[in-house]
Amino acid sequence: MTDAADESQPPVRDIHAPAPGVEVPSHYAQCYGCGVEQESGLRVRVVAGSDLTVRGEMAVCEVHQGAPGLMHGGVLAAAFDEVLGALSWLLMRPAVTASLTVDFRAPVRVGDLLSIDARVDGIDGRKVSCSGIGRNEEGAVLATASGLFIQVPIEHFARHGRKQDVDKAAKSVRSRPWMEIGP
């Protein structure tokens, strides 16, 4: 007799997901993490990798400081949240963060180009487990993270978001068919 873990299917990349090497589009222009219209945001750019992986990059700027010349830990956590959340594009299902754990290993300097490699580790129903590693340009590991994301129907955002923002975002959703899909 086999246990349930042996019978589970590994996560599968959706056939409509961005191809490896293609930039994952911003899911919302005003997003603090990836929004192209968010001047004070992180402006993380994410590229789809092979299988269920992505790589995000961002330039660490003065506005990201916590200590003099060093990135604020909460801002680094936000960068991980953005990149791990971008894995939803590979599954073609919107998801929200349920939990995020960041282990800080070394300071991130202002002026660094931070890269975060992330992957889907498993799926259990609507729960998506993922992890990531953040490095500087020299390849030094600066932080690692693990997250749990919950897949939600698109109605989740209309039900909980501020109406004027939801209405504005709905105009751009029409160009993103995955946003019309929900579990």
GROMACS .gro file of N, CA and C in nm, residues 78-137:
model
  180
   78ALA      N    1   0.933   4.224   0.090
   78ALA     CA    2   0.837   4.260  -0.016
   78ALA      C    3   0.887   4.214  -0.152
   79ALA      N    4   1.018   4.223  -0.176
   79ALA     CA    5   1.074   4.176  -0.303
   79ALA      C    6   1.054   4.025  -0.317
   80PHE      N    7   1.079   3.950  -0.210
   80PHE     CA    8   1.055   3.806  -0.214
   80PHE      C    9   0.907   3.776  -0.238
   81ASP      N   10   0.819   3.850  -0.170
   81ASP     CA   11   0.675   3.830  -0.187
   81ASP      C   12   0.636   3.850  -0.333
   82GLU      N   13   0.692   3.951  -0.397
   82GLU     CA   14   0.661   3.978  -0.537
   82GLU      C   15   0.708   3.866  -0.629
   83VAL      N   16   0.831   3.822  -0.611
   83VAL     CA   17   0.886   3.720  -0.701
   83VAL      C   18   0.819   3.584  -0.677
   84LEU      N   19   0.800   3.545  -0.553
   84LEU     CA   20   0.731   3.419  -0.527
   84LEU      C   21   0.587   3.426  -0.577
   85GLY      N   22   0.523   3.540  -0.562
   85GLY     CA   23   0.388   3.557  -0.613
   85GLY      C   24   0.379   3.549  -0.764
   86ALA      N   25   0.486   3.589  -0.832
   86ALA     CA   26   0.488   3.583  -0.979
   86ALA      C   27   0.484   3.440  -1.031
   87LEU      N   28   0.513   3.344  -0.946
   87LEU     CA   29   0.503   3.204  -0.987
   87LEU      C   30   0.360   3.168  -1.029
   88SER      N   31   0.263   3.245  -0.983
   88SER     CA   32   0.122   3.222  -1.021
   88SER      C   33   0.104   3.229  -1.172
   89TRP      N   34   0.187   3.310  -1.239
   89TRP     CA   35   0.178   3.320  -1.385
   89TRP      C   36   0.208   3.186  -1.451
   90LEU      N   37   0.288   3.104  -1.388
   90LEU     CA   38   0.323   2.975  -1.447
   90LEU      C   39   0.211   2.873  -1.429
   91LEU      N   40   0.128   2.897  -1.329
   91LEU     CA   41   0.014   2.809  -1.301
   91LEU      C   42  -0.115   2.865  -1.360
   92MET      N   43  -0.108   2.992  -1.401
   92MET     CA   44  -0.222   3.063  -1.461
   92MET      C   45  -0.343   3.067  -1.369
   93ARG      N   46  -0.317   3.089  -1.241
   93ARG     CA   47  -0.421   3.104  -1.140
   93ARG      C   48  -0.378   3.215  -1.045
   94PRO      N   49  -0.464   3.316  -1.024
   94PRO     CA   50  -0.428   3.420  -0.926
   94PRO      C   51  -0.417   3.359  -0.787
   95ALA      N   52  -0.327   3.414  -0.707
   95ALA     CA   53  -0.306   3.365  -0.571
   95ALA      C   54  -0.267   3.482  -0.481
   96VAL      N   55  -0.292   3.465  -0.353
   96VAL     CA   56  -0.256   3.566  -0.253
   96VAL      C   57  -0.163   3.503  -0.150
   97THR      N   58  -0.084   3.585  -0.086
   97THR     CA   59   0.011   3.538   0.013
   97THR      C   60  -0.061   3.498   0.141
   98ALA      N   61  -0.037   3.375   0.188
   98ALA     CA   62  -0.089   3.331   0.316
   98ALA      C   63   0.020   3.342   0.423
   99SER      N   64   0.142   3.307   0.387
   99SER     CA   65   0.254   3.322   0.479
   99SER      C   66   0.383   3.338   0.400
  100LEU      N   67   0.477   3.407   0.462
  100LEU     CA   68   0.608   3.430   0.401
  100LEU      C   69   0.712   3.433   0.511
  101THR      N   70   0.814   3.353   0.495
  101THR     CA   71   0.924   3.349   0.592
  101THR      C   72   1.052   3.385   0.518
  102VAL      N   73   1.124   3.485   0.569
  102VAL     CA   74   1.250   3.527   0.507
  102VAL      C   75   1.361   3.505   0.608
  103ASP      N   76   1.467   3.439   0.564
  103ASP     CA   77   1.587   3.422   0.646
  103ASP      C   78   1.695   3.513   0.589
  104PHE      N   79   1.733   3.611   0.668
  104PHE     CA   80   1.833   3.710   0.625
  104PHE      C   81   1.971   3.655   0.656
  105ARG      N   82   2.057   3.650   0.555
  105ARG     CA   83   2.189   3.590   0.572
  105ARG      C   84   2.302   3.692   0.568
  106ALA      N   85   2.285   3.797   0.486
  106ALA     CA   86   2.389   3.900   0.473
  106ALA      C   87   2.322   4.030   0.432
  107PRO      N   88   2.381   4.143   0.467
  107PRO     CA   89   2.321   4.271   0.429
  107PRO      C   90   2.315   4.289   0.277
  108VAL      N   91   2.211   4.356   0.233
  108VAL     CA   92   2.195   4.391   0.092
  108VAL      C   93   2.229   4.540   0.082
  109ARG      N   94   2.325   4.572  -0.003
  109ARG     CA   95   2.374   4.709  -0.013
  109ARG      C   96   2.293   4.791  -0.114
  110VAL      N   97   2.280   4.920  -0.084
  110VAL     CA   98   2.226   5.014  -0.182
  110VAL      C   99   2.323   5.011  -0.300
  111GLY      N  100   2.270   5.005  -0.420
  111GLY     CA  101   2.352   4.994  -0.540
  111GLY      C  102   2.362   4.852  -0.592
  112ASP      N  103   2.326   4.753  -0.509
  112ASP     CA  104   2.328   4.614  -0.555
  112ASP      C  105   2.217   4.589  -0.657
  113LEU      N  106   2.240   4.495  -0.745
  113LEU     CA  107   2.135   4.439  -0.828
  113LEU      C  108   2.098   4.308  -0.759
  114LEU      N  109   1.979   4.306  -0.701
  114LEU     CA  110   1.932   4.188  -0.629
  114LEU      C  111   1.861   4.096  -0.727
  115SER      N  112   1.900   3.969  -0.729
  115SER     CA  113   1.828   3.871  -0.810
  115SER      C  114   1.770   3.766  -0.716
  116ILE      N  115   1.648   3.725  -0.746
  116ILE     CA  116   1.579   3.624  -0.666
  116ILE      C  117   1.534   3.513  -0.760
  117ASP      N  118   1.585   3.394  -0.736
  117ASP     CA  119   1.542   3.275  -0.809
  117ASP      C  120   1.436   3.206  -0.724
  118ALA      N  121   1.319   3.180  -0.784
  118ALA     CA  122   1.209   3.120  -0.710
  118ALA      C  123   1.153   3.000  -0.784
  119ARG      N  124   1.093   2.909  -0.708
  119ARG     CA  125   1.033   2.790  -0.769
  119ARG      C  126   0.910   2.746  -0.691
  120VAL      N  127   0.821   2.678  -0.761
  120VAL     CA  128   0.707   2.614  -0.697
  120VAL      C  129   0.758   2.481  -0.643
  121ASP      N  130   0.736   2.459  -0.513
  121ASP     CA  131   0.780   2.335  -0.451
  121ASP      C  132   0.670   2.230  -0.446
  122GLY      N  133   0.544   2.275  -0.442
  122GLY     CA  134   0.435   2.179  -0.436
  122GLY      C  135   0.300   2.248  -0.436
  123ILE      N  136   0.198   2.171  -0.469
  123ILE     CA  137   0.060   2.221  -0.468
  123ILE      C  138  -0.026   2.119  -0.397
  124ASP      N  139  -0.109   2.168  -0.306
  124ASP     CA  140  -0.204   2.084  -0.235
  124ASP      C  141  -0.338   2.155  -0.239
  125GLY      N  142  -0.424   2.115  -0.330
  125GLY     CA  143  -0.551   2.186  -0.348
  125GLY      C  144  -0.524   2.326  -0.399
  126ARG      N  145  -0.569   2.427  -0.323
  126ARG     CA  146  -0.545   2.566  -0.361
  126ARG      C  147  -0.416   2.621  -0.302
  127LYS      N  148  -0.346   2.543  -0.221
  127LYS     CA  149  -0.223   2.588  -0.154
  127LYS      C  150  -0.102   2.565  -0.244
  128VAL      N  151  -0.025   2.670  -0.264
  128VAL     CA  152   0.096   2.663  -0.346
  128VAL      C  153   0.215   2.694  -0.255
  129SER      N  154   0.303   2.598  -0.238
  129SER     CA  155   0.425   2.617  -0.159
  129SER      C  156   0.538   2.652  -0.253
  130CYS      N  157   0.618   2.750  -0.214
  130CYS     CA  158   0.728   2.793  -0.301
  130CYS      C  159   0.845   2.842  -0.217
  131SER      N  160   0.959   2.859  -0.283
  131SER     CA  161   1.078   2.905  -0.213
  131SER      C  162   1.164   2.988  -0.308
  132GLY      N  163   1.256   3.064  -0.248
  132GLY     CA  164   1.343   3.148  -0.328
  132GLY      C  165   1.476   3.175  -0.261
  133ILE      N  166   1.572   3.214  -0.344
  133ILE     CA  167   1.707   3.250  -0.297
  133ILE      C  168   1.742   3.384  -0.357
  134GLY      N  169   1.784   3.479  -0.273
  134GLY     CA  170   1.826   3.610  -0.319
  134GLY      C  171   1.977   3.623  -0.317
  135ARG      N  172   2.032   3.675  -0.428
  135ARG     CA  173   2.177   3.689  -0.441
  135ARG      C  174   2.213   3.828  -0.493
  136ASN      N  175   2.336   3.868  -0.467
  136ASN     CA  176   2.388   3.990  -0.529
  136ASN      C  177   2.458   3.954  -0.659
  137GLU      N  178   2.515   4.053  -0.725
  137GLU     CA  179   2.579   4.030  -0.856
  137GLU      C  180   2.699   3.936  -0.849
   0.00000   0.00000   0.00000
